[in-house]
Every structure is written in structure tokens, then in C-alpha cells.
CSV table of C-alpha atoms in Angstrom, one decimal:
chain,number,residue,atom,x,y,z
A,1,PRO,CA,-1.7,-18.5,9.1
A,2,THR,CA,1.1,-18.9,11.5
A,3,ASP,CA,3.6,-19.7,8.7
A,4,MET,CA,3.0,-16.3,7.0
A,5,LYS,CA,6.1,-14.1,6.7
A,6,ASN,CA,5.5,-10.3,6.4
A,7,VAL,CA,7.7,-7.3,5.9
A,8,ILE,CA,7.4,-3.6,6.5
A,9,VAL,CA,9.3,-1.6,3.8
A,10,TYR,CA,10.9,1.8,4.0
A,11,LEU,CA,12.8,3.8,1.3
A,12,ILE,CA,14.8,6.6,3.0
A,13,ARG,CA,17.1,9.3,2.0
A,14,GLY,CA,20.6,9.5,3.5
A,15,ASN,CA,20.2,13.0,5.0
A,16,GLU,CA,20.0,13.6,8.7
A,17,ALA,CA,16.4,14.8,8.7
A,18,SER,CA,15.2,11.6,6.9
A,19,ILE,CA,17.2,9.3,9.2
A,20,ALA,CA,15.8,11.1,12.3
A,21,SER,CA,12.3,10.9,11.1
A,22,PHE,CA,12.7,7.2,10.2
A,23,GLN,CA,14.0,6.5,13.8
A,24,LYS,CA,10.9,8.2,15.2
A,25,SER,CA,8.7,6.1,12.9
A,26,LEU,CA,10.6,3.0,13.9
A,27,ALA,CA,10.2,3.7,17.6
A,28,LEU,CA,6.4,4.1,17.2
A,29,LEU,CA,6.2,1.0,15.0
A,30,LYS,CA,7.9,-1.1,17.6
A,31,ARG,CA,5.7,0.3,20.4
A,32,ASN,CA,2.3,0.5,18.7
A,33,PHE,CA,2.3,-2.2,15.9
A,34,LEU,CA,4.9,-4.9,16.0
A,35,PRO,CA,3.8,-6.5,19.3
A,36,TRP,CA,0.5,-7.5,17.7
A,37,SER,CA,1.6,-7.8,14.0
A,38,PRO,CA,5.1,-9.2,13.9
A,39,ALA,CA,7.1,-8.5,10.6
A,40,ASP,CA,10.7,-7.9,9.5
A,41,ILE,CA,11.8,-4.4,8.7
A,42,LEU,CA,13.6,-3.8,5.4
A,43,VAL,CA,15.0,-0.4,4.6
A,44,PHE,CA,16.0,0.5,1.0
A,45,HIS,CA,18.5,3.2,0.5
A,46,GLU,CA,20.9,4.6,-2.2
A,47,ASN,CA,24.1,3.7,-0.4
A,48,ASN,CA,24.4,7.2,0.9
A,49,MET,CA,24.3,6.2,4.5
A,50,HIS,CA,25.6,3.5,6.9
A,51,PRO,CA,23.2,0.8,8.1
A,52,SER,CA,24.4,1.4,11.7
A,53,GLN,CA,22.6,4.8,11.5
A,54,LEU,CA,19.2,2.9,11.5
A,55,GLY,CA,19.5,1.0,14.7
A,56,GLY,CA,19.3,-2.7,15.4
A,57,GLY,CA,16.9,-5.3,14.0
A,58,VAL,CA,16.6,-3.7,10.6
A,59,LYS,CA,17.5,-5.3,7.3
A,60,THR,CA,18.9,-3.1,4.5
A,61,ALA,CA,19.1,-3.2,0.7
A,62,LEU,CA,20.3,-0.9,-2.0
A,63,VAL,CA,18.5,0.8,-4.7
A,64,ASP,CA,20.2,2.5,-7.7
A,65,PHE,CA,18.3,5.5,-9.1
A,66,SER,CA,21.1,6.8,-11.3
A,67,ALA,CA,19.8,5.4,-14.7
A,68,VAL,CA,18.5,8.0,-17.1
A,69,PRO,CA,15.9,6.5,-19.5
A,70,ALA,CA,15.4,8.3,-22.7
A,71,ALA,CA,12.1,9.6,-21.5
A,72,LEU,CA,13.8,11.1,-18.5
A,73,ALA,CA,16.7,12.8,-20.4
A,74,ASN,CA,15.0,16.3,-20.6
A,75,VAL,CA,13.8,16.2,-16.9
A,76,PRO,CA,16.1,18.3,-14.6
A,77,PRO,CA,18.5,16.0,-12.6
A,78,ALA,CA,17.0,17.3,-9.3
A,79,GLN,CA,13.5,15.9,-10.3
A,80,ARG,CA,14.7,12.5,-11.5
A,81,GLY,CA,15.0,10.8,-8.1
A,82,TYR,CA,11.4,11.2,-7.3
A,83,ARG,CA,10.3,9.7,-10.6
A,84,HIS,CA,12.5,6.7,-9.9
A,85,MET,CA,11.0,6.4,-6.5
A,86,CYS,CA,7.4,6.4,-8.2
A,87,HIS,CA,8.5,3.7,-10.6
A,88,PHE,CA,10.0,1.6,-7.9
A,89,PHE,CA,6.9,1.5,-5.7
A,90,ALA,CA,4.5,1.2,-8.6
A,91,ASN,CA,6.0,-2.1,-9.7
A,92,ASP,CA,9.8,-2.6,-9.3
A,93,ILE,CA,9.5,-3.5,-5.6
A,94,PHE,CA,7.5,-6.6,-6.2
A,95,PHE,CA,10.5,-8.3,-7.9
A,96,ARG,CA,13.2,-7.4,-5.5
A,97,PRO,CA,14.9,-10.6,-4.4
A,98,GLU,CA,14.8,-9.4,-0.8
A,99,LEU,CA,11.0,-9.7,-0.8
A,100,ARG,CA,10.8,-13.2,-2.4
A,101,GLU,CA,10.3,-15.0,1.0
A,102,TYR,CA,7.4,-12.7,2.2
A,103,ASP,CA,3.7,-12.9,1.8
A,104,LEU,CA,2.4,-9.4,2.6
A,105,GLY,CA,4.4,-6.2,2.4
A,106,MET,CA,3.5,-3.0,4.2
A,107,ARG,CA,4.9,0.3,3.1
A,108,MET,CA,5.9,3.0,5.5
A,109,ASP,CA,7.6,6.3,4.7
A,110,ASP,CA,10.0,7.8,7.0
A,111,ASP,CA,7.4,10.3,8.2
A,112,SER,CA,4.6,7.7,8.6
A,113,PHE,CA,3.8,7.4,12.4
A,114,ILE,CA,1.5,4.9,14.0
A,115,LEU,CA,0.5,7.0,17.1
A,116,SER,CA,-1.7,4.6,19.0
A,117,PRO,CA,-1.6,0.8,19.7
A,118,LEU,CA,-3.1,-1.4,17.0
A,119,GLN,CA,-3.9,-4.3,19.2
A,120,PHE,CA,-4.7,-6.9,16.6
A,121,ASN,CA,-2.7,-8.8,14.0
A,122,VAL,CA,-3.2,-6.7,10.7
A,123,PHE,CA,-1.7,-9.4,8.5
A,124,GLU,CA,-3.8,-12.2,9.9
A,125,HIS,CA,-6.9,-10.0,9.5
A,126,MET,CA,-6.0,-9.6,5.8
A,127,ARG,CA,-5.4,-13.4,5.2
A,128,ARG,CA,-8.5,-14.5,7.2
A,129,HIS,CA,-10.7,-12.2,5.1
A,130,ASN,CA,-8.8,-12.9,1.8
A,131,LYS,CA,-7.7,-9.2,1.3
A,132,LYS,CA,-5.2,-8.5,-1.3
A,133,TYR,CA,-4.7,-4.8,-0.6
A,134,ALA,CA,-5.3,-2.5,2.3
A,135,TYR,CA,-5.2,1.2,2.3
A,136,ARG,CA,-5.7,4.2,4.6
A,137,ALA,CA,-7.6,6.7,2.6
A,138,VAL,CA,-8.6,7.8,-1.0
A,139,LEU,CA,-7.5,11.4,-1.9
A,140,ASN,CA,-7.4,13.6,-5.0
A,141,ASP,CA,-4.2,14.1,-6.8
A,142,ARG,CA,-3.0,17.3,-8.5
A,143,PRO,CA,-4.0,17.3,-12.2
A,144,HIS,CA,-0.6,18.8,-13.4
A,145,VAL,CA,1.2,15.6,-12.3
A,146,CYS,CA,-1.4,13.3,-13.9
A,147,VAL,CA,-1.4,14.6,-17.5
A,148,GLY,CA,-2.3,11.8,-19.8
A,149,LEU,CA,-2.8,9.2,-17.1
A,150,GLY,CA,-6.5,9.0,-17.6
A,151,GLU,CA,-6.1,8.3,-21.3
A,152,ALA,CA,-3.6,5.5,-20.5
A,153,VAL,CA,-5.9,3.9,-17.9
A,154,LYS,CA,-8.9,4.1,-20.2
A,155,GLY,CA,-7.0,2.7,-23.1
A,156,PHE,CA,-5.7,-0.4,-21.1
A,157,PHE,CA,-9.1,-1.4,-19.8
A,158,ALA,CA,-10.9,-0.8,-23.0
A,159,SER,CA,-8.4,-2.9,-25.0
A,160,HIS,CA,-8.7,-5.8,-22.5
A,161,ASN,CA,-12.5,-5.6,-22.4
A,162,ILE,CA,-12.5,-5.0,-18.6
A,163,PRO,CA,-15.4,-2.9,-17.3
A,164,LEU,CA,-14.3,0.0,-15.2
A,165,SER,CA,-15.3,-0.1,-11.5
A,166,CYS,CA,-14.7,3.6,-10.9
A,167,LYS,CA,-15.2,7.0,-12.6
A,168,LEU,CA,-12.4,8.1,-14.9
A,169,PRO,CA,-10.6,11.3,-14.0
A,170,PRO,CA,-10.9,14.2,-13.5
A,171,PRO,CA,-10.6,14.4,-10.6
A,172,TYR,CA,-7.6,12.1,-10.3
A,173,LYS,CA,-7.9,9.8,-7.3
A,174,LEU,CA,-5.1,8.1,-5.4
A,175,PHE,CA,-4.6,5.7,-2.5
A,176,TYR,CA,-2.6,7.3,0.3
A,177,THR,CA,0.3,4.9,-0.2
A,178,ASN,CA,2.4,6.2,2.7
A,179,PHE,CA,0.5,3.4,4.5
A,180,GLU,CA,-0.5,0.4,2.3
A,181,ILE,CA,-0.3,-3.4,2.6
A,182,CYS,CA,0.1,-5.5,-0.5
A,183,ASP,CA,-0.3,-9.2,-1.3
A,184,LEU,CA,3.0,-9.4,-3.0
A,185,GLU,CA,2.3,-12.5,-5.0
A,186,TRP,CA,-0.9,-11.0,-6.5
A,187,PHE,CA,1.0,-7.9,-7.6
A,188,ARG,CA,3.5,-10.3,-9.5
A,189,GLN,CA,0.7,-11.9,-11.5
A,190,LYS,CA,-0.5,-11.2,-15.0
A,191,PRO,CA,-3.5,-8.8,-14.3
A,192,TRP,CA,-1.3,-6.2,-12.5
A,193,GLN,CA,1.7,-6.8,-14.7
A,194,ASP,CA,-0.3,-6.3,-17.9
A,195,TYR,CA,-1.8,-3.1,-16.5
A,196,PHE,CA,1.6,-1.7,-15.4
A,197,ALA,CA,3.3,-2.6,-18.6
A,198,ALA,CA,0.7,-0.5,-20.4
A,199,ILE,CA,1.2,2.4,-18.0
A,200,ASP,CA,4.9,2.1,-18.1
A,201,LYS,CA,4.9,2.1,-22.1
A,202,ALA,CA,3.1,5.5,-22.0
A,203,GLU,CA,6.3,6.8,-20.2
A,204,GLY,CA,4.2,9.2,-18.1
A,205,ILE,CA,6.1,8.3,-14.9
A,206,TRP,CA,9.2,9.7,-16.4
A,207,ARG,CA,7.8,12.5,-18.5
A,208,ASN,CA,4.9,13.8,-16.5
A,209,ARG,CA,5.7,12.6,-12.9
A,210,TRP,CA,2.7,10.2,-12.6
A,211,GLY,CA,2.9,9.0,-9.1
A,212,ASP,CA,2.7,5.4,-7.8
A,213,ALA,CA,-0.4,6.4,-5.8
A,214,PRO,CA,-2.9,7.1,-8.6
A,215,ILE,CA,-1.4,4.3,-10.7
A,216,ARG,CA,-2.1,2.0,-7.8
A,217,TYR,CA,-5.5,3.3,-7.3
A,218,TYR,CA,-6.8,2.9,-10.9
A,219,GLY,CA,-5.2,-0.6,-11.2
A,220,VAL,CA,-6.4,-2.0,-7.9
A,221,VAL,CA,-9.9,-0.7,-8.0
A,222,ASN,CA,-10.5,-2.0,-11.5
A,223,LEU,CA,-8.6,-5.3,-11.3
A,224,LEU,CA,-9.6,-6.5,-7.8
A,225,PRO,CA,-13.1,-7.3,-6.7
A,226,ILE,CA,-14.2,-5.0,-3.9
A,227,PRO,CA,-14.2,-7.8,-1.2
A,228,ALA,CA,-10.5,-8.3,-1.9
A,229,LEU,CA,-9.9,-4.7,-0.7
A,230,ASP,CA,-9.6,-3.6,2.9
A,231,GLY,CA,-11.3,-0.2,2.4
A,232,GLY,CA,-9.9,1.4,5.4
A,233,ARG,CA,-11.4,-1.2,7.7
A,234,ILE,CA,-8.0,-1.5,9.6
A,235,VAL,CA,-8.3,2.2,10.4
A,236,PHE,CA,-11.9,1.8,11.5
A,237,MET,CA,-11.0,-1.1,13.8
A,238,LEU,CA,-8.3,1.2,15.4
A,239,ILE,CA,-10.9,3.9,16.0
A,240,GLU,CA,-13.3,1.5,17.5
A,241,LEU,CA,-10.6,0.2,19.8
A,242,ILE,CA,-9.7,3.7,21.0
A,243,PHE,CA,-13.3,5.0,21.4
A,244,ARG,CA,-14.8,1.5,22.3
A,245,LYS,CA,-17.8,2.0,20.0
A,246,PRO,CA,-18.5,1.4,16.3
A,247,VAL,CA,-17.7,4.1,13.7
A,248,PRO,CA,-20.8,5.9,12.6
A,249,GLN,CA,-22.1,4.9,9.2
């Protein structure tokens, strides 16, 4: 639909390396993606940099990762920021007021680089085919940062009488969320919110460093029907455009 509003979201650190990497990512995004898939660009940061360092045409918003929930009290201070980031991307981001006006949100990290032109409108592709979530790849996560996650996932779906659509861990699976596109309204609705509330209650993000990526994987795969997922089709289309032939089965 022509009235869709979409946004590309970054969360960056205020150090020189992160800002330089972001500037490279943004330059490639403007060259290889935005001409065909227009979107606003929103950068979250912890007020440890000046927006002028990011270049023009970029919106900014602040995050505060200074809170110390009780479950985080015994975690070394140097490790707390990452867990805040996981919590933020797992669910908090969907309720940020800066995102209320948007339909689809695409996440990029400062080291996410789109290296070749993607010459079709990714957002229109998702809407036309009624996709709620798009991802680049499914990978395995490290067991030591997923302790207890499988039990929490199993407990939620069992208590809600929802049949599982995937094998429970081990191994622990994750979506590679350095590139993902979310239907923002779907993630605000009851199915995801009930699921995340159960995961959050287990406190594994704070205590055990559960990442947003495996949390996203087990929630999306089991709550969304497969036709609502874009299982890497965006990546396949890019490959087909480059090599001018279908991807082998």
C-alpha cells in the first residue's frame, strides 16, 4: 500500500568505532536499499554522542539502560548493557512512542551491511504477501547463554495448549536478528505479549543472558503460521537478481 510508513532502526554505542561502522552501514543502505524500499531511519542511543555525528536525514531517540532490576543485581556492571539491549529488542522497542506511526520496522546493527542493490520494494513485498516477519537466516545459539530458556518456552506453550511447530532445544535456534523486519502491530498484540510476559517472568534475560534472537525464534515460529513468515525469500530474490537464475532447491 502506498500509505504504508516504514522505519529502519539502529541501536548504536557512542564510541568512534560504532559510529564509523554505522556511517558505512548507512551509506550502503542509501545506495543499495532505500531507492527501492523507502523508509525513515531512526537511531537509538544512550545520550553518549551528538546526533550531528550521524549525518543528515536521520531521526534519533534516547534509551536508558541504567536501571538495575533485582535479577540483574549480581551481574557485573560491564555485562548489564548487553542484557538491557536484549530486553529492548525482544519487546520494549514495539512500545516506543517513536514507532507508533510506522507499519513495518526493519532492524539493522551498526555492522549490518547491504552490499548489493536490492531492486524491489521489500516492504511492499511483505504487505502484498501478508508477511508478519522476515528474517535472513536461522542459526544455532550457544547453550551457556540459553540456560533455562527451553523450559520457559515449553511451559508457556503447554499452559496455553498451543502445539509446537518446531523441535525444542537443544540445539537452541535463533533468527539472525541483525537483519529482521517486523510487523510492529502484530508484536503489540496478545499472542506475542502473552508469550513475552512468560519469558520475562522467568528473568532469564537478566540472569542468564537469554538473547532476543532465540526468544524471537521460538515465539515467532510457534505463534505465526508459516505463510506469514518470509523464510529468507527476500535473500533468495536478491540472489536471483544478481545471478539472473533461480536459487537451486
